[in-house]
mmCIF file of C-alpha atoms in Angstrom:
data_model
loop_
_atom_site.group_PDB
_atom_site.id
_atom_site.type_symbol
_atom_site.label_atom_id
_atom_site.label_comp_id
_atom_site.label_asym_id
_atom_site.label_seq_id
_atom_site.Cartn_x
_atom_site.Cartn_y
_atom_site.Cartn_z
ATOM 1 C CA MET A 1 83.490 136.230 141.542
ATOM 2 C CA PHE A 2 84.973 139.411 140.030
ATOM 3 C CA GLU A 3 88.688 139.793 140.719
ATOM 4 C CA PRO A 4 90.223 143.199 140.069
ATOM 5 C CA ASP A 5 93.299 143.176 137.889
ATOM 6 C CA ASP A 6 96.768 144.303 139.147
ATOM 7 C CA SER A 7 96.548 147.829 137.709
ATOM 8 C CA GLU A 8 93.290 148.520 139.508
ATOM 9 C CA LEU A 9 94.552 147.074 142.777
ATOM 10 C CA ILE A 10 97.815 149.074 142.570
ATOM 11 C CA ALA A 11 95.897 152.317 141.981
ATOM 12 C CA ARG A 12 93.728 151.545 145.026
ATOM 13 C CA ALA A 13 96.609 150.334 147.171
ATOM 14 C CA ARG A 14 98.248 153.784 146.997
ATOM 15 C CA GLU A 15 95.458 155.024 149.237
ATOM 16 C CA ASP A 16 94.018 151.884 150.768
ATOM 17 C CA ALA A 17 96.042 149.341 152.727
ATOM 18 C CA ASP A 18 93.397 146.646 152.211
ATOM 19 C CA ALA A 19 93.975 146.741 148.485
ATOM 20 C CA PHE A 20 97.683 146.100 149.032
ATOM 21 C CA GLY A 21 96.630 143.173 151.218
ATOM 22 C CA LEU A 22 94.837 141.673 148.156
ATOM 23 C CA ILE A 23 97.987 142.105 146.063
ATOM 24 C CA TYR A 24 100.000 140.513 148.872
ATOM 25 C CA GLU A 25 97.655 137.486 149.035
ATOM 26 C CA ARG A 26 97.877 137.113 145.266
ATOM 27 C CA TYR A 27 101.643 136.948 145.106
ATOM 28 C CA VAL A 28 103.027 135.908 148.483
ATOM 29 C CA ASN A 29 103.321 132.170 147.655
ATOM 30 C CA ARG A 30 104.894 132.742 144.287
ATOM 31 C CA ILE A 31 107.526 135.142 145.777
ATOM 32 C CA TYR A 32 108.126 132.872 148.686
ATOM 33 C CA ASN A 33 108.610 129.828 146.331
ATOM 34 C CA TYR A 34 111.055 131.740 144.175
ATOM 35 C CA ILE A 35 113.111 132.977 147.141
ATOM 36 C CA PHE A 36 113.068 129.524 148.822
ATOM 37 C CA HIS A 37 114.493 127.843 145.806
ATOM 38 C CA ARG A 38 117.228 130.459 145.655
ATOM 39 C CA VAL A 39 118.286 130.589 149.319
ATOM 40 C CA GLY A 40 117.403 127.062 150.426
ATOM 41 C CA ASN A 41 116.105 127.572 153.936
ATOM 42 C CA VAL A 42 112.807 128.602 155.466
ATOM 43 C CA ASN A 43 114.126 131.332 157.828
ATOM 44 C CA ASP A 44 115.913 133.324 155.152
ATOM 45 C CA ALA A 45 113.078 132.715 152.660
ATOM 46 C CA GLU A 46 110.591 134.239 155.198
ATOM 47 C CA ASP A 47 112.859 137.152 156.037
ATOM 48 C CA LEU A 48 113.478 138.015 152.351
ATOM 49 C CA THR A 49 109.813 137.594 151.471
ATOM 50 C CA SER A 50 108.908 140.070 154.177
ATOM 51 C CA ARG A 51 111.476 142.493 152.858
ATOM 52 C CA VAL A 52 110.203 142.175 149.285
ATOM 53 C CA PHE A 53 106.673 143.175 150.316
ATOM 54 C CA PHE A 54 107.699 145.946 152.624
ATOM 55 C CA SER A 55 109.908 147.337 149.899
ATOM 56 C CA ALA A 56 107.144 146.961 147.295
ATOM 57 C CA TYR A 57 104.721 148.749 149.567
ATOM 58 C CA SER A 58 106.987 151.613 150.333
ATOM 59 C CA HIS A 59 107.903 152.084 146.655
ATOM 60 C CA LEU A 60 104.404 151.588 145.291
ATOM 61 C CA ALA A 61 104.032 155.299 144.564
ATOM 62 C CA SER A 62 107.018 155.166 142.327
ATOM 63 C CA TYR A 63 105.871 152.095 140.351
ATOM 64 C CA GLN A 64 104.812 153.064 136.875
ATOM 65 C CA GLU A 65 103.275 150.569 134.533
ATOM 66 C CA GLN A 66 105.420 151.176 131.495
ATOM 67 C CA GLY A 67 105.440 147.805 129.819
ATOM 68 C CA VAL A 68 106.771 146.096 132.935
ATOM 69 C CA PRO A 69 104.144 143.871 134.533
ATOM 70 C CA PHE A 70 103.709 144.223 138.255
ATOM 71 C CA THR A 71 104.754 140.602 138.772
ATOM 72 C CA ALA A 72 108.072 141.193 137.041
ATOM 73 C CA TRP A 73 108.603 144.305 139.243
ATOM 74 C CA LEU A 74 108.015 142.225 142.400
ATOM 75 C CA TYR A 75 110.379 139.472 141.176
ATOM 76 C CA ARG A 76 112.906 142.098 140.317
ATOM 77 C CA ILE A 77 112.842 143.393 143.930
ATOM 78 C CA ALA A 78 113.232 139.825 145.154
ATOM 79 C CA HIS A 79 116.049 139.184 142.672
ATOM 80 C CA ASN A 80 117.988 142.216 143.935
ATOM 81 C CA LEU A 81 117.477 141.343 147.604
ATOM 82 C CA ILE A 82 118.589 137.741 146.929
ATOM 83 C CA ALA A 83 121.717 139.017 145.176
ATOM 84 C CA ASN A 84 122.541 141.181 148.180
ATOM 85 C CA TRP A 85 121.836 138.246 150.439
ATOM 86 C CA HIS A 86 124.288 136.069 148.555
ATOM 87 C CA ARG A 87 126.880 138.807 148.545
ATOM 88 C CA ASP A 88 126.537 139.285 152.320
ATOM 89 C CA HIS A 89 126.520 135.579 153.078
ATOM 90 C CA GLY A 90 129.269 134.793 150.561
ATOM 91 C CA ARG A 91 127.792 131.439 149.592
ATOM 92 C CA ARG A 92 125.939 129.804 146.784
ATOM 93 C CA PRO A 93 122.288 128.994 147.201
ATOM 94 C CA LEU A 94 121.685 125.622 148.592
ATOM 95 C CA VAL A 95 118.344 123.862 148.569
ATOM 96 C CA SER A 96 117.940 120.701 150.387
ATOM 97 C CA ILE A 97 117.361 118.002 147.792
ATOM 98 C CA ASP A 98 114.665 116.464 149.973
ATOM 99 C CA ASP A 99 112.808 119.757 149.854
ATOM 100 C CA VAL A 100 112.976 119.928 146.078
ATOM 101 C CA ILE A 101 112.162 116.522 144.835
ATOM 102 C CA ILE A 102 108.612 115.391 144.570
ATOM 103 C CA SER A 103 107.041 112.874 146.794
ATOM 104 C CA SER A 104 106.620 109.893 144.632
ATOM 105 C CA PRO A 105 103.103 108.574 144.125
ATOM 106 C CA PRO A 106 102.220 105.587 146.221
ATOM 107 C CA SER A 107 103.318 102.359 144.582
ATOM 108 C CA GLU A 108 102.586 98.750 145.367
ATOM 109 C CA HIS A 109 106.126 97.802 144.354
ATOM 110 C CA PRO A 110 108.884 99.051 146.623
ATOM 111 C CA GLU A 111 111.672 98.722 144.036
ATOM 112 C CA PRO A 112 110.186 100.952 141.296
ATOM 113 C CA LEU A 113 109.390 103.547 143.999
ATOM 114 C CA ALA A 114 112.972 103.550 145.220
ATOM 115 C CA GLU A 115 114.136 103.921 141.607
ATOM 116 C CA GLN A 116 111.843 106.903 141.034
ATOM 117 C CA GLU A 117 113.143 108.601 144.205
ATOM 118 C CA ASP A 118 116.722 107.933 143.149
ATOM 119 C CA ASP A 119 116.094 109.400 139.692
ATOM 120 C CA ALA A 120 114.468 112.507 141.235
ATOM 121 C CA ARG A 121 117.386 112.895 143.609
ATOM 122 C CA ARG A 122 119.956 112.713 140.828
ATOM 123 C CA LEU A 123 117.997 115.137 138.753
ATOM 124 C CA ALA A 124 117.792 117.604 141.686
ATOM 125 C CA GLU A 125 121.539 117.231 142.202
ATOM 126 C CA ALA A 126 122.192 118.009 138.560
ATOM 127 C CA ILE A 127 119.987 121.132 138.838
ATOM 128 C CA GLN A 128 121.888 122.314 141.856
ATOM 129 C CA SER A 129 125.209 121.917 140.128
ATOM 130 C CA LEU A 130 124.154 124.481 137.460
ATOM 131 C CA GLU A 131 125.571 127.915 137.546
ATOM 132 C CA PRO A 132 123.327 130.393 139.589
ATOM 133 C CA LEU A 133 121.869 132.263 136.529
ATOM 134 C CA ARG A 134 120.806 129.006 134.877
ATOM 135 C CA ARG A 135 119.334 127.605 138.103
ATOM 136 C CA GLU A 136 117.460 130.859 138.647
ATOM 137 C CA LEU A 137 116.165 130.675 135.087
ATOM 138 C CA LEU A 138 114.884 127.121 135.671
ATOM 139 C CA VAL A 139 113.083 128.192 138.857
ATOM 140 C CA LEU A 140 111.444 131.150 137.185
ATOM 141 C CA LYS A 141 110.485 129.167 134.143
ATOM 142 C CA ILE A 142 109.435 125.831 135.671
ATOM 143 C CA THR A 143 108.163 126.482 139.131
ATOM 144 C CA GLU A 144 106.964 130.059 138.583
ATOM 145 C CA GLY A 145 105.739 129.549 135.021
ATOM 146 C CA LEU A 146 106.848 132.968 133.870
ATOM 147 C CA SER A 147 107.187 133.940 130.278
ATOM 148 C CA ASN A 148 110.521 134.640 128.615
ATOM 149 C CA ALA A 149 109.661 138.330 128.419
ATOM 150 C CA GLU A 150 108.916 138.517 132.164
ATOM 151 C CA ILE A 151 112.098 136.602 133.021
ATOM 152 C CA GLY A 152 114.030 138.992 130.740
ATOM 153 C CA VAL A 153 112.816 141.965 132.775
ATOM 154 C CA ILE A 154 113.797 140.273 136.058
ATOM 155 C CA LEU A 155 117.244 139.143 134.903
ATOM 156 C CA GLY A 156 117.931 142.282 132.816
ATOM 157 C CA LYS A 157 118.206 140.377 129.479
ATOM 158 C CA SER A 158 116.315 140.362 126.231
ATOM 159 C CA GLU A 159 113.472 137.956 125.606
ATOM 160 C CA GLY A 160 115.551 136.300 122.860
ATOM 161 C CA ALA A 161 118.529 135.843 125.174
ATOM 162 C CA ILE A 162 116.329 134.161 127.774
ATOM 163 C CA LYS A 163 114.883 131.832 125.181
ATOM 164 C CA SER A 164 118.293 130.871 123.958
ATOM 165 C CA LEU A 165 119.707 130.437 127.464
ATOM 166 C CA TYR A 166 116.793 128.302 128.509
ATOM 167 C CA HIS A 167 117.228 126.058 125.482
ATOM 168 C CA ARG A 168 120.950 125.660 126.103
ATOM 169 C CA THR A 169 120.336 124.973 129.773
ATOM 170 C CA LEU A 170 117.867 122.195 129.025
ATOM 171 C CA LEU A 171 120.261 120.727 126.463
ATOM 172 C CA SER A 172 123.265 120.752 128.645
ATOM 173 C CA LEU A 173 121.396 119.493 131.685
ATOM 174 C CA ARG A 174 119.934 116.661 129.708
ATOM 175 C CA GLN A 175 123.306 115.808 128.252
ATOM 176 C CA GLU A 176 124.886 115.819 131.720
ATOM 177 C CA LEU A 177 122.235 113.491 133.014
ATOM 178 C CA THR A 178 122.522 111.146 130.016
ATOM 179 C CA LYS A 179 126.291 110.942 130.614
ATOM 180 C CA LYS A 180 125.546 109.832 134.177
ATOM 181 C CA GLY A 181 123.300 107.031 132.900
ATOM 182 C CA PHE A 182 120.013 108.758 133.643
ATOM 183 C CA GLU A 183 117.351 107.334 131.327
ATOM 184 C CA LEU A 184 115.450 110.166 129.700
ATOM 185 C CA MET B 1 152.187 102.560 90.644
ATOM 186 C CA THR B 2 150.583 105.190 88.595
ATOM 187 C CA LEU B 3 147.586 107.115 89.481
ATOM 188 C CA THR B 4 144.914 107.437 86.940
ATOM 189 C CA ALA B 5 142.682 110.402 86.632
ATOM 190 C CA GLU B 6 139.930 108.304 88.035
ATOM 191 C CA GLY B 7 142.047 107.276 91.024
ATOM 192 C CA SER B 8 142.889 110.894 91.907
ATOM 193 C CA ALA B 9 139.214 111.732 91.833
ATOM 194 C CA HIS B 10 138.587 109.153 94.544
ATOM 195 C CA ARG B 11 141.243 110.790 96.796
ATOM 196 C CA LYS B 12 139.699 114.281 96.801
ATOM 197 C CA LEU B 13 139.459 116.146 100.067
ATOM 198 C CA PRO B 14 136.381 115.578 102.151
ATOM 199 C CA SER B 15 133.718 118.258 102.237
ATOM 200 C CA TRP B 16 133.132 120.336 105.375
ATOM 201 C CA GLN B 17 129.951 118.420 105.978
ATOM 202 C CA GLU B 18 131.861 115.163 105.994
ATOM 203 C CA LEU B 19 134.454 116.621 108.354
ATOM 204 C CA ALA B 20 131.750 117.985 110.664
ATOM 205 C CA ALA B 21 130.090 114.573 110.751
ATOM 206 C CA ARG B 22 133.413 113.037 111.945
ATOM 207 C CA MET B 23 133.885 115.591 114.717
ATOM 208 C CA PRO B 24 132.809 114.527 118.216
ATOM 209 C CA ASN B 25 129.437 116.155 118.843
ATOM 210 C CA ARG B 26 129.211 118.307 122.003
ATOM 211 C CA HIS B 27 125.424 118.284 121.950
ATOM 212 C CA PRO B 28 124.174 115.113 120.412
ATOM 213 C CA GLN B 29 121.101 115.774 118.374
ATOM 214 C CA THR B 30 118.135 116.148 120.698
ATOM 215 C CA THR B 31 114.696 116.461 119.166
ATOM 216 C CA ASP B 32 112.122 119.012 120.302
ATOM 217 C CA GLU B 33 110.000 116.120 121.526
ATOM 218 C CA GLU B 34 112.754 114.831 123.721
ATOM 219 C CA LEU B 35 113.385 118.307 125.158
ATOM 220 C CA ASP B 36 109.686 118.741 125.863
ATOM 221 C CA ALA B 37 109.575 115.393 127.656
ATOM 222 C CA PHE B 38 112.638 116.489 129.676
ATOM 223 C CA GLU B 39 110.953 119.705 130.582
ATOM 224 C CA THR B 40 107.966 117.787 131.857
ATOM 225 C CA THR B 41 110.290 115.672 134.001
ATOM 226 C CA LEU B 42 111.781 118.830 135.429
ATOM 227 C CA GLN B 43 108.370 120.177 136.227
ATOM 228 C CA ARG B 44 107.602 117.036 138.183
ATOM 229 C CA THR B 45 110.890 117.281 140.047
ATOM 230 C CA LEU B 46 111.075 121.006 140.992
ATOM 231 C CA ARG B 47 108.330 121.084 143.516
ATOM 232 C CA PRO B 48 106.712 124.470 144.179
ATOM 233 C CA VAL B 49 106.527 125.336 147.865
ATOM 234 C CA ASN B 50 103.956 127.538 149.644
ATOM 235 C CA ALA B 51 104.739 129.969 152.429
ATOM 236 C CA PRO B 52 103.851 128.666 155.860
ATOM 237 C CA VAL B 53 100.347 129.814 156.888
ATOM 238 C CA ASP B 54 101.482 131.416 160.200
ATOM 239 C CA PHE B 55 104.158 133.358 158.419
ATOM 240 C CA ARG B 56 101.710 134.592 155.732
ATOM 241 C CA GLN B 57 99.178 135.794 158.292
ATOM 242 C CA GLY B 58 101.825 137.441 160.488
ATOM 243 C CA LEU B 59 103.323 139.327 157.533
ATOM 244 C CA ARG B 60 99.936 140.490 156.390
ATOM 245 C CA ARG B 61 99.276 141.922 159.883
ATOM 246 C CA ASN B 62 102.701 143.576 159.914
ATOM 247 C CA LEU B 63 102.080 145.123 156.520
ATOM 248 C CA ALA B 64 98.732 146.524 157.707
ATOM 249 C CA VAL B 65 100.429 148.150 160.666
ATOM 250 C CA ALA B 66 103.182 149.549 158.495
ATOM 251 C CA ALA B 67 100.585 150.940 156.107
ATOM 252 C CA GLN B 68 98.874 152.839 158.923
ATOM 253 C CA ARG B 69 102.242 154.263 159.975
ATOM 254 C CA GLN B 70 103.061 155.218 156.424
ATOM 255 C CA TYR B 71 99.836 157.179 156.008
ATOM 256 C CA THR B 72 100.589 159.046 159.208
ATOM 257 C CA GLY B 73 104.164 159.599 157.969
ATOM 258 C CA MET B 74 102.959 161.047 154.722
ATOM 259 C CA GLN B 75 100.976 163.758 156.452
ATOM 260 C CA VAL B 76 104.034 164.670 158.589
ATOM 261 C CA GLU B 77 106.170 164.672 155.477
ATOM 262 C CA ALA B 78 103.742 167.053 153.675
ATOM 263 C CA HIS B 79 103.670 169.347 156.754
ATOM 264 C CA ARG B 80 107.433 169.391 156.922
ATOM 265 C CA SER B 81 107.866 170.337 153.272
ATOM 266 C CA TYR B 82 105.405 173.243 153.825
ATOM 267 C CA ARG B 83 107.485 174.514 156.717
ATOM 268 C CA GLN B 84 110.626 174.032 154.687
ATOM 269 C CA GLY B 85 109.202 176.260 151.946
ATOM 270 C CA ILE B 86 108.547 179.039 154.464
ATOM 271 C CA LEU B 87 112.093 178.792 155.846
ATOM 272 C CA ILE B 88 113.631 178.864 152.387
ATOM 273 C CA GLY B 89 111.471 181.825 151.325
ATOM 274 C CA THR B 90 112.355 183.787 154.441
ATOM 275 C CA SER B 91 116.045 183.089 154.014
ATOM 276 C CA ILE B 92 116.004 184.305 150.414
ATOM 277 C CA GLY B 93 114.101 187.429 151.469
ATOM 278 C CA LEU B 94 116.589 188.217 154.240
ATOM 279 C CA ALA B 95 119.562 187.644 151.986
ATOM 280 C CA GLY B 96 118.052 189.988 149.397
ATOM 281 C CA LEU B 97 117.538 192.629 152.057
ATOM 282 C CA VAL B 98 121.146 192.431 153.214
ATOM 283 C CA VAL B 99 122.415 192.675 149.652
ATOM 284 C CA GLY B 100 120.154 195.663 149.042
ATOM 285 C CA ILE B 101 121.379 197.501 152.137
ATOM 286 C CA LEU B 102 125.020 196.811 151.163
ATOM 287 C CA LEU B 103 124.440 198.107 147.650
ATOM 288 C CA TYR B 104 122.739 201.181 148.980
ATOM 289 C CA LEU B 105 125.561 201.907 151.390
ATOM 290 C CA PHE B 106 128.141 201.351 148.626
ATOM 291 C CA PHE B 107 126.557 203.553 146.029
ATOM 292 C CA LYS B 108 124.936 206.267 148.188
ATOM 293 C CA PRO B 109 126.164 209.778 147.286
ATOM 294 C CA HIS B 110 128.748 211.069 149.756
ATOM 295 C CA LYS B 111 127.902 214.394 151.332
ATOM 296 C CA SER B 112 130.821 216.712 151.373
#
C-alpha cells in the first residue's frame, strides 16, 4: 500500500486534520518510548507525549524543511519539554529497572534464567548511572535507532561530536561493567 | 666499576612508546568486534515500550478536536487582523489631519 512521505503529509496537515492524524500514528510510539525512557513513569510520559503533539500541531505552519528531518524536529520538541520537566521537578530521570530490562526467553533451566536476569539488571543499573546526556544518547541511538546526524540536531551537537560521544559512552560503560565482573 | 661504552648504551632512557606501555591504561584496548557485541547486548536490554492503546486513541481524538478549534481560530485571527488594519489606517489619517490643521493655524497669514 502506498504510504505518503513526511513532506507530503506535512503539507496536507496544514489544511487537513486527518493528515496530521497519520503523522501522529506514525510517530506516537517512538516519541512515547523516548519520553518514557527519560522520565521513567507512565503518567508523565503520557502527559509530555500529548504536549509534544499539541505543540507540533500548533507550530506546524512554522516548520520548514531545511535539512532538518521532521522526526528530528519532533524529538527536538520532546527534548525541550523533557528538559523543562526536569528543571521543574528538580530530579534526575528514573526508569524502573524492571521496565527497562527484557523479559528473558523461556528456559528449561532455572539457574541460567536467573543469571540472565541478573546480568540484564546490572546492565540496566549501569546505564542509569550514566550522566543524563549519555543516557539520552543511548536511548536515541539504541531504542529509537536514529542516525548520528539526527541525534546531532536533537541535542544541538555536530554529527562528529555525537559519533565520538557514543563511542566513548560505549567504551566507558563496557569498562565499568567489566570492573564489576560482568562477562562481556 | 667502570662503565664501558657498551654498558652506557644499555642504560639509555626508555622511548615514549615504552613509557606509554608501562602507564596504567584507562581504557583497555577494546576491539570493534567487542564493542559491536556490547552494542547488541544493550539493544537486547533497553526494551522499547509502546504507548498504551487507550492513551493513543484518546490523544488522537483530542488532537482532532483541537484541529477543528484551530481552523475556527484561524478565521477569527484573519478577521481580527483585517479590523486592526482599518483601525491603524484611520488613526494615521486622523493624526495627519490634526497635524495639518495645526500647521495651517501656525503658518496662516495674520490679517492686520
